[in-house]
mmCIF file with all atom_site columns, C-alpha atoms in Angstrom:
data_model
loop_
_atom_site.group_PDB
_atom_site.id
_atom_site.type_symbol
_atom_site.label_atom_id
_atom_site.label_alt_id
_atom_site.label_comp_id
_atom_site.label_asym_id
_atom_site.label_entity_id
_atom_site.label_seq_id
_atom_site.pdbx_PDB_ins_code
_atom_site.Cartn_x
_atom_site.Cartn_y
_atom_site.Cartn_z
_atom_site.occupancy
_atom_site.B_iso_or_equiv
_atom_site.pdbx_formal_charge
_atom_site.auth_seq_id
_atom_site.auth_comp_id
_atom_site.auth_asym_id
_atom_site.auth_atom_id
_atom_site.pdbx_PDB_model_num
ATOM 1   C CA . UNK A 1 1   ? -107.338 -54.249 23.866 1.00 0.00 ? 1   UNK A CA 1
ATOM 2   C CA . UNK A 1 2   ? -107.753 -55.221 27.480 1.00 0.00 ? 2   UNK A CA 1
ATOM 3   C CA . UNK A 1 3   ? -104.417 -53.835 28.671 1.00 0.00 ? 3   UNK A CA 1
ATOM 4   C CA . UNK A 1 4   ? -104.727 -50.261 27.402 1.00 0.00 ? 4   UNK A CA 1
ATOM 5   C CA . UNK A 1 5   ? -101.590 -49.146 29.259 1.00 0.00 ? 5   UNK A CA 1
ATOM 6   C CA . UNK A 1 6   ? -99.180  -51.358 27.262 1.00 0.00 ? 6   UNK A CA 1
ATOM 7   C CA . UNK A 1 7   ? -98.716  -48.852 24.389 1.00 0.00 ? 7   UNK A CA 1
ATOM 8   C CA . UNK A 1 8   ? -97.998  -46.121 26.934 1.00 0.00 ? 8   UNK A CA 1
ATOM 9   C CA . UNK A 1 9   ? -95.197  -48.175 28.502 1.00 0.00 ? 9   UNK A CA 1
ATOM 10  C CA . UNK A 1 10  ? -93.310  -48.285 25.196 1.00 0.00 ? 10  UNK A CA 1
ATOM 11  C CA . UNK A 1 11  ? -93.298  -44.496 24.765 1.00 0.00 ? 11  UNK A CA 1
ATOM 12  C CA . UNK A 1 12  ? -90.388  -43.692 27.165 1.00 0.00 ? 12  UNK A CA 1
ATOM 13  C CA . UNK A 1 13  ? -88.080  -46.043 25.252 1.00 0.00 ? 13  UNK A CA 1
ATOM 14  C CA . UNK A 1 14  ? -88.934  -44.392 21.963 1.00 0.00 ? 14  UNK A CA 1
ATOM 15  C CA . UNK A 1 15  ? -88.491  -41.029 23.683 1.00 0.00 ? 15  UNK A CA 1
ATOM 16  C CA . UNK A 1 16  ? -84.903  -41.968 24.510 1.00 0.00 ? 16  UNK A CA 1
ATOM 17  C CA . UNK A 1 17  ? -84.339  -42.908 20.877 1.00 0.00 ? 17  UNK A CA 1
ATOM 18  C CA . UNK A 1 18  ? -85.737  -39.530 19.823 1.00 0.00 ? 18  UNK A CA 1
ATOM 19  C CA . UNK A 1 19  ? -83.436  -37.757 22.289 1.00 0.00 ? 19  UNK A CA 1
ATOM 20  C CA . UNK A 1 20  ? -80.308  -39.534 21.076 1.00 0.00 ? 20  UNK A CA 1
ATOM 21  C CA . UNK A 1 21  ? -81.302  -39.086 17.437 1.00 0.00 ? 21  UNK A CA 1
ATOM 22  C CA . UNK A 1 22  ? -81.895  -35.374 17.925 1.00 0.00 ? 22  UNK A CA 1
ATOM 23  C CA . UNK A 1 23  ? -78.424  -35.093 19.491 1.00 0.00 ? 23  UNK A CA 1
ATOM 24  C CA . UNK A 1 24  ? -76.968  -36.838 16.433 1.00 0.00 ? 24  UNK A CA 1
ATOM 25  C CA . UNK A 1 25  ? -78.959  -34.500 14.188 1.00 0.00 ? 25  UNK A CA 1
ATOM 26  C CA . UNK A 1 26  ? -77.654  -31.364 15.938 1.00 0.00 ? 26  UNK A CA 1
ATOM 27  C CA . UNK A 1 27  ? -74.056  -32.596 15.894 1.00 0.00 ? 27  UNK A CA 1
ATOM 28  C CA . UNK A 1 28  ? -74.224  -33.538 12.228 1.00 0.00 ? 28  UNK A CA 1
ATOM 29  C CA . UNK A 1 29  ? -75.827  -30.225 11.342 1.00 0.00 ? 29  UNK A CA 1
ATOM 30  C CA . UNK A 1 30  ? -73.035  -28.377 13.152 1.00 0.00 ? 30  UNK A CA 1
ATOM 31  C CA . UNK A 1 31  ? -70.423  -30.493 11.373 1.00 0.00 ? 31  UNK A CA 1
ATOM 32  C CA . UNK A 1 32  ? -71.998  -29.730 7.986  1.00 0.00 ? 32  UNK A CA 1
ATOM 33  C CA . UNK A 1 33  ? -72.037  -26.021 8.798  1.00 0.00 ? 33  UNK A CA 1
ATOM 34  C CA . UNK A 1 34  ? -68.326  -26.194 9.649  1.00 0.00 ? 34  UNK A CA 1
ATOM 35  C CA . UNK A 1 35  ? -67.549  -28.106 6.453  1.00 0.00 ? 35  UNK A CA 1
ATOM 36  C CA . UNK A 1 36  ? -69.426  -25.562 4.343  1.00 0.00 ? 36  UNK A CA 1
ATOM 37  C CA . UNK A 1 37  ? -67.477  -22.655 5.827  1.00 0.00 ? 37  UNK A CA 1
ATOM 38  C CA . UNK A 1 38  ? -64.145  -24.379 5.123  1.00 0.00 ? 38  UNK A CA 1
ATOM 39  C CA . UNK A 1 39  ? -63.229  -23.853 1.484  1.00 0.00 ? 39  UNK A CA 1
ATOM 40  C CA . UNK A 1 40  ? -60.723  -26.726 1.354  1.00 0.00 ? 40  UNK A CA 1
ATOM 41  C CA . UNK A 1 41  ? -63.296  -29.458 1.987  1.00 0.00 ? 41  UNK A CA 1
ATOM 42  C CA . UNK A 1 42  ? -64.640  -31.605 -0.806 1.00 0.00 ? 42  UNK A CA 1
ATOM 43  C CA . UNK A 1 43  ? -68.125  -30.987 -2.103 1.00 0.00 ? 43  UNK A CA 1
ATOM 44  C CA . UNK A 1 44  ? -68.744  -34.746 -2.266 1.00 0.00 ? 44  UNK A CA 1
ATOM 45  C CA . UNK A 1 45  ? -68.187  -35.090 1.488  1.00 0.00 ? 45  UNK A CA 1
ATOM 46  C CA . UNK A 1 46  ? -70.728  -32.358 2.171  1.00 0.00 ? 46  UNK A CA 1
ATOM 47  C CA . UNK A 1 47  ? -73.244  -34.106 -0.095 1.00 0.00 ? 47  UNK A CA 1
ATOM 48  C CA . UNK A 1 48  ? -72.717  -37.377 1.786  1.00 0.00 ? 48  UNK A CA 1
ATOM 49  C CA . UNK A 1 49  ? -73.219  -35.609 5.110  1.00 0.00 ? 49  UNK A CA 1
ATOM 50  C CA . UNK A 1 50  ? -76.412  -33.968 3.831  1.00 0.00 ? 50  UNK A CA 1
ATOM 51  C CA . UNK A 1 51  ? -77.733  -37.414 2.850  1.00 0.00 ? 51  UNK A CA 1
ATOM 52  C CA . UNK A 1 52  ? -76.927  -38.561 6.382  1.00 0.00 ? 52  UNK A CA 1
ATOM 53  C CA . UNK A 1 53  ? -78.850  -35.581 7.742  1.00 0.00 ? 53  UNK A CA 1
ATOM 54  C CA . UNK A 1 54  ? -81.853  -36.597 5.640  1.00 0.00 ? 54  UNK A CA 1
ATOM 55  C CA . UNK A 1 55  ? -81.626  -40.156 7.018  1.00 0.00 ? 55  UNK A CA 1
ATOM 56  C CA . UNK A 1 56  ? -81.652  -38.848 10.573 1.00 0.00 ? 56  UNK A CA 1
ATOM 57  C CA . UNK A 1 57  ? -84.596  -36.610 9.783  1.00 0.00 ? 57  UNK A CA 1
ATOM 58  C CA . UNK A 1 58  ? -86.511  -39.580 8.342  1.00 0.00 ? 58  UNK A CA 1
ATOM 59  C CA . UNK A 1 59  ? -85.725  -41.630 11.450 1.00 0.00 ? 59  UNK A CA 1
ATOM 60  C CA . UNK A 1 60  ? -87.046  -38.820 13.635 1.00 0.00 ? 60  UNK A CA 1
ATOM 61  C CA . UNK A 1 61  ? -90.289  -38.686 11.630 1.00 0.00 ? 61  UNK A CA 1
ATOM 62  C CA . UNK A 1 62  ? -90.788  -42.448 11.989 1.00 0.00 ? 62  UNK A CA 1
ATOM 63  C CA . UNK A 1 63  ? -90.156  -42.242 15.739 1.00 0.00 ? 63  UNK A CA 1
ATOM 64  C CA . UNK A 1 64  ? -92.539  -39.298 16.156 1.00 0.00 ? 64  UNK A CA 1
ATOM 65  C CA . UNK A 1 65  ? -95.245  -41.166 14.242 1.00 0.00 ? 65  UNK A CA 1
ATOM 66  C CA . UNK A 1 66  ? -94.646  -44.204 16.464 1.00 0.00 ? 66  UNK A CA 1
ATOM 67  C CA . UNK A 1 67  ? -95.127  -42.147 19.616 1.00 0.00 ? 67  UNK A CA 1
ATOM 68  C CA . UNK A 1 68  ? -98.258  -40.543 18.190 1.00 0.00 ? 68  UNK A CA 1
ATOM 69  C CA . UNK A 1 69  ? -99.735  -43.936 17.286 1.00 0.00 ? 69  UNK A CA 1
ATOM 70  C CA . UNK A 1 70  ? -98.964  -45.371 20.717 1.00 0.00 ? 70  UNK A CA 1
ATOM 71  C CA . UNK A 1 71  ? -100.485 -42.386 22.520 1.00 0.00 ? 71  UNK A CA 1
ATOM 72  C CA . UNK A 1 72  ? -103.620 -42.540 20.364 1.00 0.00 ? 72  UNK A CA 1
ATOM 73  C CA . UNK A 1 73  ? -103.831 -46.292 20.857 1.00 0.00 ? 73  UNK A CA 1
ATOM 74  C CA . UNK A 1 74  ? -103.617 -46.022 24.631 1.00 0.00 ? 74  UNK A CA 1
ATOM 75  C CA . UNK A 1 75  ? -106.174 -43.224 24.645 1.00 0.00 ? 75  UNK A CA 1
ATOM 76  C CA . UNK A 1 76  ? -108.667 -45.020 22.405 1.00 0.00 ? 76  UNK A CA 1
ATOM 77  C CA . UNK A 1 77  ? -108.210 -48.325 24.221 1.00 0.00 ? 77  UNK A CA 1
ATOM 78  C CA . UNK A 1 78  ? -108.701 -46.652 27.598 1.00 0.00 ? 78  UNK A CA 1
ATOM 79  C CA . UNK A 1 79  ? -111.835 -44.863 26.451 1.00 0.00 ? 79  UNK A CA 1
ATOM 80  C CA . UNK A 1 80  ? -113.293 -47.987 24.861 1.00 0.00 ? 80  UNK A CA 1
ATOM 81  C CA . UNK A 1 81  ? -112.537 -49.998 27.995 1.00 0.00 ? 81  UNK A CA 1
ATOM 82  C CA . UNK A 1 82  ? -114.216 -47.399 30.214 1.00 0.00 ? 82  UNK A CA 1
ATOM 83  C CA . UNK A 1 83  ? -117.408 -47.498 28.149 1.00 0.00 ? 83  UNK A CA 1
ATOM 84  C CA . UNK A 1 84  ? -117.112 -51.284 27.900 1.00 0.00 ? 84  UNK A CA 1
ATOM 85  C CA . UNK A 1 85  ? -117.140 -51.401 24.115 1.00 0.00 ? 85  UNK A CA 1
ATOM 86  C CA . UNK A 1 86  ? -116.113 -54.624 22.401 1.00 0.00 ? 86  UNK A CA 1
ATOM 87  C CA . UNK A 1 87  ? -114.490 -52.960 19.377 1.00 0.00 ? 87  UNK A CA 1
ATOM 88  C CA . UNK A 1 88  ? -110.726 -53.457 19.600 1.00 0.00 ? 88  UNK A CA 1
ATOM 89  C CA . UNK A 1 89  ? -109.170 -50.880 17.274 1.00 0.00 ? 89  UNK A CA 1
ATOM 90  C CA . UNK A 1 90  ? -106.341 -50.013 19.673 1.00 0.00 ? 90  UNK A CA 1
ATOM 91  C CA . UNK A 1 91  ? -104.338 -53.082 18.729 1.00 0.00 ? 91  UNK A CA 1
ATOM 92  C CA . UNK A 1 92  ? -104.175 -52.007 15.089 1.00 0.00 ? 92  UNK A CA 1
ATOM 93  C CA . UNK A 1 93  ? -102.946 -48.550 15.998 1.00 0.00 ? 93  UNK A CA 1
ATOM 94  C CA . UNK A 1 94  ? -100.381 -50.097 18.367 1.00 0.00 ? 94  UNK A CA 1
ATOM 95  C CA . UNK A 1 95  ? -99.126  -52.334 15.570 1.00 0.00 ? 95  UNK A CA 1
ATOM 96  C CA . UNK A 1 96  ? -98.832  -49.307 13.271 1.00 0.00 ? 96  UNK A CA 1
ATOM 97  C CA . UNK A 1 97  ? -96.820  -47.527 15.966 1.00 0.00 ? 97  UNK A CA 1
ATOM 98  C CA . UNK A 1 98  ? -94.505  -50.481 16.449 1.00 0.00 ? 98  UNK A CA 1
ATOM 99  C CA . UNK A 1 99  ? -93.969  -50.796 12.705 1.00 0.00 ? 99  UNK A CA 1
ATOM 100 C CA . UNK A 1 100 ? -93.155  -47.085 12.526 1.00 0.00 ? 100 UNK A CA 1
ATOM 101 C CA . UNK A 1 101 ? -90.668  -47.465 15.387 1.00 0.00 ? 101 UNK A CA 1
ATOM 102 C CA . UNK A 1 102 ? -89.057  -50.405 13.585 1.00 0.00 ? 102 UNK A CA 1
ATOM 103 C CA . UNK A 1 103 ? -88.750  -48.343 10.402 1.00 0.00 ? 103 UNK A CA 1
ATOM 104 C CA . UNK A 1 104 ? -87.093  -45.615 12.459 1.00 0.00 ? 104 UNK A CA 1
ATOM 105 C CA . UNK A 1 105 ? -84.654  -48.135 13.926 1.00 0.00 ? 105 UNK A CA 1
ATOM 106 C CA . UNK A 1 106 ? -83.841  -49.547 10.497 1.00 0.00 ? 106 UNK A CA 1
ATOM 107 C CA . UNK A 1 107 ? -83.156  -46.017 9.274  1.00 0.00 ? 107 UNK A CA 1
ATOM 108 C CA . UNK A 1 108 ? -80.841  -45.435 12.240 1.00 0.00 ? 108 UNK A CA 1
ATOM 109 C CA . UNK A 1 109 ? -78.990  -48.676 11.471 1.00 0.00 ? 109 UNK A CA 1
ATOM 110 C CA . UNK A 1 110 ? -78.486  -47.558 7.866  1.00 0.00 ? 110 UNK A CA 1
ATOM 111 C CA . UNK A 1 111 ? -77.284  -44.173 9.176  1.00 0.00 ? 111 UNK A CA 1
ATOM 112 C CA . UNK A 1 112 ? -74.750  -45.873 11.452 1.00 0.00 ? 112 UNK A CA 1
ATOM 113 C CA . UNK A 1 113 ? -73.270  -48.000 8.690  1.00 0.00 ? 113 UNK A CA 1
ATOM 114 C CA . UNK A 1 114 ? -73.022  -45.048 6.335  1.00 0.00 ? 114 UNK A CA 1
ATOM 115 C CA . UNK A 1 115 ? -71.493  -42.835 9.023  1.00 0.00 ? 115 UNK A CA 1
ATOM 116 C CA . UNK A 1 116 ? -68.658  -45.316 9.494  1.00 0.00 ? 116 UNK A CA 1
ATOM 117 C CA . UNK A 1 117 ? -68.139  -45.513 5.734  1.00 0.00 ? 117 UNK A CA 1
ATOM 118 C CA . UNK A 1 118 ? -67.949  -41.724 5.478  1.00 0.00 ? 118 UNK A CA 1
ATOM 119 C CA . UNK A 1 119 ? -65.380  -41.587 8.291  1.00 0.00 ? 119 UNK A CA 1
ATOM 120 C CA . UNK A 1 120 ? -63.301  -44.270 6.595  1.00 0.00 ? 120 UNK A CA 1
ATOM 121 C CA . UNK A 1 121 ? -63.416  -42.321 3.323  1.00 0.00 ? 121 UNK A CA 1
ATOM 122 C CA . UNK A 1 122 ? -62.362  -39.162 5.147  1.00 0.00 ? 122 UNK A CA 1
ATOM 123 C CA . UNK A 1 123 ? -59.423  -40.993 6.693  1.00 0.00 ? 123 UNK A CA 1
ATOM 124 C CA . UNK A 1 124 ? -58.309  -42.517 3.380  1.00 0.00 ? 124 UNK A CA 1
ATOM 125 C CA . UNK A 1 125 ? -58.554  -39.156 1.622  1.00 0.00 ? 125 UNK A CA 1
ATOM 126 C CA . UNK A 1 126 ? -56.279  -37.515 4.199  1.00 0.00 ? 126 UNK A CA 1
ATOM 127 C CA . UNK A 1 127 ? -53.605  -40.197 3.843  1.00 0.00 ? 127 UNK A CA 1
#
């Protein structure tokens, strides 16, 4: 890959996704802890929230793998360019990183839809 720095330019964007996802993870974990301590809450709601927590955790793993792939790709591509090797393995690692980031985004989209559904169920159960 001639432009070895391209994978490195994607990393800050994924870093922002990781930051926002970790904030969601902490908030959801705190909410679950509060729900567990309240005896009047439904067990089903807690189970749904725990599934949401697992989704966020999976999204974080995908995003971490994406960053790792992009860092490795930039490093390998830079080294191969400096020794003027013709083998272009960096592009494959970059593609793997982008696919991992896309899987993380898809997981976050699923999380968002389910979070709204859980809130709607909570509202309907209180009425």
